[in-house]
Amino acid sequence: VQLVESGGLVVPPGGSLRLSCAASGFKIDDYAMHWVRQPPGKGLEWVSLITWDGVSTYYADSVKGRFTISRDNNKHSLFLQMNSLRSEDTALYYCAKDVSGSGGMADYWGQGTLVTVSS
Amino acid sequence: DIQMTQSPSTLSTSVGDRVTITCRASQSISTWLAWYQQKPGKAPKLLIYEASTLHSGVPSRFSGSGSGTQFTLTISSLQPDDFATYYCQQYNSFPYSFGQGTKLEIK
């Protein structure tokens, strides 16, 4: 199992960014997928989950209405569209594979991509 | 939303010690709880799920217990590789949530 995140950048407050996660070594369309973030020097914060078929999505209150999770199973990819970015969104963003198709714990994680929101 | 509270935040310990970390949920989560280990500069690793089931490849010195709102992670005899930060996470209901973490330091 390999998960490789990309797309992290320095972006000004109010800006937008799209993160990607390339999955390999497993059949992505069997599993739900997560985004989890970690501000520098701080703890983990769960951000979002999408079910195996992309039909159901769930968000942390802190990002609801601003972030959108999506997936393309044909391209073995997971995405996170981030709009109206704030300084508190600065973090290392991890993509993680769930153990089931509908949601649970994450058994494999990528190495993360760094998003910095700063003017 | 469910809040997860871990204690202690930091624990100074020695190799060979028995270590217990506590995680409390703000409402009942049955046994829908996972524990993760994270080392500096690395991604978290799943240790335990459903409160007490050891993930594949995790050493048997790790164990978990609890249900409802009170959970514990125990390391029976601390090894040098175990100095890390540990997080609990509830997956009973959305939005999922993590505890703030417990850092094991060398005494």
mmCIF file of C-alpha atoms in Angstrom:
data_model
loop_
_atom_site.group_PDB
_atom_site.id
_atom_site.type_symbol
_atom_site.label_atom_id
_atom_site.label_comp_id
_atom_site.label_asym_id
_atom_site.label_seq_id
_atom_site.Cartn_x
_atom_site.Cartn_y
_atom_site.Cartn_z
ATOM 1 C CA VAL A 1 0.000 0.000 0.000
ATOM 2 C CA GLN A 2 1.339 3.404 -0.956
ATOM 3 C CA LEU A 3 -0.285 6.812 -0.597
ATOM 4 C CA VAL A 4 1.439 9.887 -2.001
ATOM 5 C CA GLU A 5 0.009 13.326 -1.345
ATOM 6 C CA SER A 6 0.770 16.393 -3.461
ATOM 7 C CA GLY A 7 -0.416 19.935 -4.011
ATOM 8 C CA GLY A 8 0.696 21.594 -0.803
ATOM 9 C CA LEU A 9 1.815 25.214 -1.261
ATOM 10 C CA VAL A 10 2.036 28.607 0.380
ATOM 11 C CA VAL A 11 -1.285 30.346 -0.292
ATOM 12 C CA PRO A 12 -2.657 33.704 0.941
ATOM 13 C CA PRO A 13 -5.651 33.886 3.288
ATOM 14 C CA GLY A 14 -8.880 33.559 1.333
ATOM 15 C CA GLY A 15 -7.164 31.551 -1.374
ATOM 16 C CA SER A 16 -7.882 28.091 -2.742
ATOM 17 C CA LEU A 17 -5.877 24.918 -3.145
ATOM 18 C CA ARG A 18 -6.492 21.384 -4.376
ATOM 19 C CA LEU A 19 -4.665 18.495 -2.758
ATOM 20 C CA SER A 20 -4.256 15.134 -4.456
ATOM 21 C CA CYS A 21 -3.445 11.673 -3.144
ATOM 22 C CA ALA A 22 -2.234 8.933 -5.474
ATOM 23 C CA ALA A 23 -2.992 5.432 -4.222
ATOM 24 C CA SER A 24 -1.318 2.184 -5.226
ATOM 25 C CA GLY A 25 -0.926 -1.360 -3.975
ATOM 26 C CA PHE A 26 -4.597 -1.885 -3.187
ATOM 27 C CA LYS A 27 -7.986 -1.668 -4.841
ATOM 28 C CA ILE A 28 -8.994 1.875 -3.923
ATOM 29 C CA ASP A 29 -12.636 1.405 -4.922
ATOM 30 C CA ASP A 30 -13.110 -1.060 -2.044
ATOM 31 C CA TYR A 31 -12.259 1.476 0.658
ATOM 32 C CA ALA A 32 -13.324 4.730 2.185
ATOM 33 C CA MET A 33 -10.585 7.368 2.349
ATOM 34 C CA HIS A 34 -9.699 10.060 4.872
ATOM 35 C CA TRP A 35 -7.938 13.396 5.054
ATOM 36 C CA VAL A 36 -6.339 14.157 8.430
ATOM 37 C CA ARG A 37 -4.247 17.233 9.187
ATOM 38 C CA GLN A 38 -1.619 18.217 11.721
ATOM 39 C CA PRO A 39 -0.630 21.832 12.381
ATOM 40 C CA PRO A 40 3.100 22.293 12.987
ATOM 41 C CA GLY A 41 4.007 21.018 16.439
ATOM 42 C CA LYS A 42 0.415 20.105 17.286
ATOM 43 C CA GLY A 43 -1.869 17.082 17.342
ATOM 44 C CA LEU A 44 -3.913 15.283 14.717
ATOM 45 C CA GLU A 45 -7.231 16.665 13.470
ATOM 46 C CA TRP A 46 -9.610 14.543 11.407
ATOM 47 C CA VAL A 47 -10.772 16.556 8.382
ATOM 48 C CA SER A 48 -12.938 14.507 6.044
ATOM 49 C CA LEU A 49 -13.985 11.070 4.795
ATOM 50 C CA ILE A 50 -15.466 9.816 1.530
ATOM 51 C CA THR A 51 -17.061 6.392 1.157
ATOM 52 C CA TRP A 52 -15.826 3.851 -1.367
ATOM 53 C CA ASP A 53 -18.321 4.910 -4.009
ATOM 54 C CA GLY A 54 -18.047 8.641 -3.430
ATOM 55 C CA VAL A 55 -21.734 8.867 -2.548
ATOM 56 C CA SER A 56 -21.297 9.936 1.071
ATOM 57 C CA THR A 57 -18.921 12.563 2.407
ATOM 58 C CA TYR A 58 -18.320 13.813 5.936
ATOM 59 C CA TYR A 59 -16.440 16.824 7.304
ATOM 60 C CA ALA A 60 -15.079 18.334 10.489
ATOM 61 C CA ASP A 61 -17.059 21.364 11.608
ATOM 62 C CA SER A 62 -13.951 23.511 11.136
ATOM 63 C CA VAL A 63 -13.877 22.900 7.369
ATOM 64 C CA LYS A 64 -17.526 22.246 6.509
ATOM 65 C CA GLY A 65 -18.699 24.476 3.681
ATOM 66 C CA ARG A 66 -15.127 25.373 2.666
ATOM 67 C CA PHE A 67 -13.519 22.011 1.834
ATOM 68 C CA THR A 68 -14.767 19.357 -0.582
ATOM 69 C CA ILE A 69 -13.497 15.786 -0.687
ATOM 70 C CA SER A 70 -13.777 13.771 -3.880
ATOM 71 C CA ARG A 71 -12.285 10.725 -5.536
ATOM 72 C CA ASP A 72 -11.636 9.236 -8.947
ATOM 73 C CA ASN A 73 -11.432 5.471 -8.544
ATOM 74 C CA ASN A 74 -10.493 4.993 -12.181
ATOM 75 C CA LYS A 75 -7.414 7.139 -11.582
ATOM 76 C CA HIS A 76 -6.745 5.683 -8.094
ATOM 77 C CA SER A 77 -6.879 9.170 -6.660
ATOM 78 C CA LEU A 78 -8.328 11.143 -3.765
ATOM 79 C CA PHE A 79 -8.717 14.923 -3.707
ATOM 80 C CA LEU A 80 -9.377 17.747 -1.278
ATOM 81 C CA GLN A 81 -10.560 21.076 -2.669
ATOM 82 C CA MET A 82 -9.840 23.764 -0.105
ATOM 83 C CA ASN A 83 -11.487 27.193 -0.466
ATOM 84 C CA SER A 84 -11.570 30.328 1.697
ATOM 85 C CA LEU A 85 -8.368 29.251 3.385
ATOM 86 C CA ARG A 86 -7.500 30.651 6.802
ATOM 87 C CA SER A 87 -4.268 30.807 8.771
ATOM 88 C CA GLU A 88 -5.592 28.046 11.048
ATOM 89 C CA ASP A 89 -5.707 25.707 8.036
ATOM 90 C CA THR A 90 -1.892 25.693 7.985
ATOM 91 C CA ALA A 91 -0.939 22.057 8.520
ATOM 92 C CA LEU A 92 0.559 18.887 7.129
ATOM 93 C CA TYR A 93 -2.303 17.134 5.335
ATOM 94 C CA TYR A 94 -2.332 13.331 5.367
ATOM 95 C CA CYS A 95 -4.289 11.048 3.090
ATOM 96 C CA ALA A 96 -5.245 7.769 4.770
ATOM 97 C CA LYS A 97 -6.922 4.533 3.732
ATOM 98 C CA ASP A 98 -9.843 3.244 5.767
ATOM 99 C CA VAL A 99 -10.218 -0.428 6.680
ATOM 100 C CA SER A 100 -13.736 -0.559 5.232
ATOM 101 C CA GLY A 101 -15.808 0.928 2.477
ATOM 102 C CA SER A 102 -18.014 3.028 4.715
ATOM 103 C CA GLY A 103 -15.767 4.472 7.410
ATOM 104 C CA GLY A 104 -13.778 3.485 10.469
ATOM 105 C CA MET A 105 -10.155 3.662 11.389
ATOM 106 C CA ALA A 106 -7.262 4.357 9.044
ATOM 107 C CA ASP A 107 -4.744 1.580 8.596
ATOM 108 C CA TYR A 108 -2.356 3.163 6.075
ATOM 109 C CA TRP A 109 -1.218 6.772 5.806
ATOM 110 C CA GLY A 110 0.787 8.823 3.339
ATOM 111 C CA GLN A 111 3.668 11.049 4.364
ATOM 112 C CA GLY A 112 1.674 14.247 4.023
ATOM 113 C CA THR A 113 1.770 17.486 2.033
ATOM 114 C CA LEU A 114 2.316 20.844 3.714
ATOM 115 C CA VAL A 115 -0.197 23.645 3.295
ATOM 116 C CA THR A 116 0.828 27.078 4.552
ATOM 117 C CA VAL A 117 -1.718 29.876 4.607
ATOM 118 C CA SER A 118 0.125 33.155 4.873
ATOM 119 C CA SER A 119 0.268 36.533 3.202
ATOM 120 C CA ASP B 1 -19.771 16.276 18.425
ATOM 121 C CA ILE B 2 -17.712 13.862 20.532
ATOM 122 C CA GLN B 3 -14.699 15.247 22.385
ATOM 123 C CA MET B 4 -11.778 12.954 23.220
ATOM 124 C CA THR B 5 -9.560 13.745 26.194
ATOM 125 C CA GLN B 6 -6.270 11.956 26.840
ATOM 126 C CA SER B 7 -4.219 11.913 29.998
ATOM 127 C CA PRO B 8 -1.512 12.560 30.742
ATOM 128 C CA SER B 9 -0.311 14.919 28.007
ATOM 129 C CA THR B 10 3.300 13.989 28.692
ATOM 130 C CA LEU B 11 4.749 11.027 30.533
ATOM 131 C CA SER B 12 8.393 10.668 31.575
ATOM 132 C CA THR B 13 9.195 6.987 31.592
ATOM 133 C CA SER B 14 12.053 4.514 31.427
ATOM 134 C CA VAL B 15 12.769 1.425 29.380
ATOM 135 C CA GLY B 16 11.085 -1.546 31.033
ATOM 136 C CA ASP B 17 8.322 0.499 32.680
ATOM 137 C CA ARG B 18 4.662 -0.445 32.433
ATOM 138 C CA VAL B 19 2.851 2.513 30.886
ATOM 139 C CA THR B 20 -0.866 3.305 30.868
ATOM 140 C CA ILE B 21 -2.475 6.095 28.838
ATOM 141 C CA THR B 22 -6.110 7.016 29.369
ATOM 142 C CA CYS B 23 -8.624 8.291 26.826
ATOM 143 C CA ARG B 24 -12.076 9.548 27.753
ATOM 144 C CA ALA B 25 -14.947 10.232 25.360
ATOM 145 C CA SER B 26 -17.538 12.939 26.031
ATOM 146 C CA GLN B 27 -20.293 10.415 25.275
ATOM 147 C CA SER B 28 -20.505 6.685 24.777
ATOM 148 C CA ILE B 29 -18.681 5.352 21.721
ATOM 149 C CA SER B 30 -19.138 1.636 22.519
ATOM 150 C CA THR B 31 -15.765 0.161 21.482
ATOM 151 C CA TRP B 32 -15.302 2.251 18.336
ATOM 152 C CA LEU B 33 -11.890 3.485 19.383
ATOM 153 C CA ALA B 34 -8.471 3.292 17.762
ATOM 154 C CA TRP B 35 -4.984 4.027 19.058
ATOM 155 C CA TYR B 36 -2.177 5.378 16.873
ATOM 156 C CA GLN B 37 1.541 5.847 17.408
ATOM 157 C CA GLN B 38 3.396 8.738 15.799
ATOM 158 C CA LYS B 39 7.122 9.375 15.778
ATOM 159 C CA PRO B 40 8.653 12.774 14.904
ATOM 160 C CA GLY B 41 8.527 13.488 11.179
ATOM 161 C CA LYS B 42 6.556 10.332 10.448
ATOM 162 C CA ALA B 43 2.955 9.486 9.663
ATOM 163 C CA PRO B 44 0.824 7.892 12.391
ATOM 164 C CA LYS B 45 0.631 4.119 12.589
ATOM 165 C CA LEU B 46 -2.442 2.156 13.645
ATOM 166 C CA LEU B 47 -1.834 0.117 16.790
ATOM 167 C CA ILE B 48 -5.225 -0.975 18.100
ATOM 168 C CA TYR B 49 -8.808 -0.829 16.836
ATOM 169 C CA GLU B 50 -12.205 -1.633 18.321
ATOM 170 C CA ALA B 51 -10.641 -0.640 21.639
ATOM 171 C CA SER B 52 -8.717 -3.879 22.155
ATOM 172 C CA THR B 53 -7.836 -5.566 18.844
ATOM 173 C CA LEU B 54 -4.165 -5.429 17.944
ATOM 174 C CA HIS B 55 -3.458 -4.363 14.360
ATOM 175 C CA SER B 56 -1.373 -6.762 12.283
ATOM 176 C CA GLY B 57 2.339 -6.654 13.124
ATOM 177 C CA VAL B 58 1.966 -4.693 16.375
ATOM 178 C CA PRO B 59 3.976 -6.192 19.260
ATOM 179 C CA SER B 60 2.007 -7.969 21.960
ATOM 180 C CA ARG B 61 3.360 -5.652 24.674
ATOM 181 C CA PHE B 62 0.690 -3.210 23.462
ATOM 182 C CA SER B 63 -2.854 -3.758 24.676
ATOM 183 C CA GLY B 64 -6.069 -1.789 24.828
ATOM 184 C CA SER B 65 -9.163 -1.974 26.953
ATOM 185 C CA GLY B 66 -12.363 -0.139 27.760
ATOM 186 C CA SER B 67 -15.803 0.584 26.417
ATOM 187 C CA GLY B 68 -18.363 3.324 26.590
ATOM 188 C CA THR B 69 -16.438 6.431 27.601
ATOM 189 C CA GLN B 70 -13.251 5.182 29.305
ATOM 190 C CA PHE B 71 -10.350 3.546 27.492
ATOM 191 C CA THR B 72 -6.751 2.685 28.200
ATOM 192 C CA LEU B 73 -3.670 1.870 26.172
ATOM 193 C CA THR B 74 -1.081 -0.162 28.057
ATOM 194 C CA ILE B 75 2.503 -0.922 27.124
ATOM 195 C CA SER B 76 3.576 -3.790 29.363
ATOM 196 C CA SER B 77 7.337 -3.210 29.190
ATOM 197 C CA LEU B 78 8.458 -0.061 27.423
ATOM 198 C CA GLN B 79 11.065 -0.521 24.694
ATOM 199 C CA PRO B 80 13.359 2.176 23.217
ATOM 200 C CA ASP B 81 11.327 2.136 19.997
ATOM 201 C CA ASP B 82 8.151 3.045 21.917
ATOM 202 C CA PHE B 83 9.126 6.621 22.768
ATOM 203 C CA ALA B 84 6.623 8.464 20.618
ATOM 204 C CA THR B 85 3.310 10.301 20.786
ATOM 205 C CA TYR B 86 0.106 8.281 21.082
ATOM 206 C CA TYR B 87 -3.355 9.345 19.953
ATOM 207 C CA CYS B 88 -6.782 7.875 20.512
ATOM 208 C CA GLN B 89 -9.505 8.378 17.914
ATOM 209 C CA GLN B 90 -13.239 7.711 18.021
ATOM 210 C CA TYR B 91 -14.993 6.453 14.917
ATOM 211 C CA ASN B 92 -18.396 5.924 16.475
ATOM 212 C CA SER B 93 -19.952 8.905 14.748
ATOM 213 C CA PHE B 94 -19.085 11.770 12.438
ATOM 214 C CA PRO B 95 -17.230 13.999 12.756
ATOM 215 C CA TYR B 96 -14.529 11.607 13.885
ATOM 216 C CA SER B 97 -12.167 13.058 16.496
ATOM 217 C CA PHE B 98 -8.738 12.507 18.023
ATOM 218 C CA GLY B 99 -7.468 13.028 21.521
ATOM 219 C CA GLN B 100 -4.820 15.693 21.968
ATOM 220 C CA GLY B 101 -2.024 13.135 22.238
ATOM 221 C CA THR B 102 0.252 11.698 24.929
ATOM 222 C CA LYS B 103 3.991 12.083 24.485
ATOM 223 C CA LEU B 104 6.242 9.474 26.073
ATOM 224 C CA GLU B 105 9.584 10.970 27.057
ATOM 225 C CA ILE B 106 12.715 9.324 28.375
ATOM 226 C CA LYS B 107 13.105 9.953 32.101
#
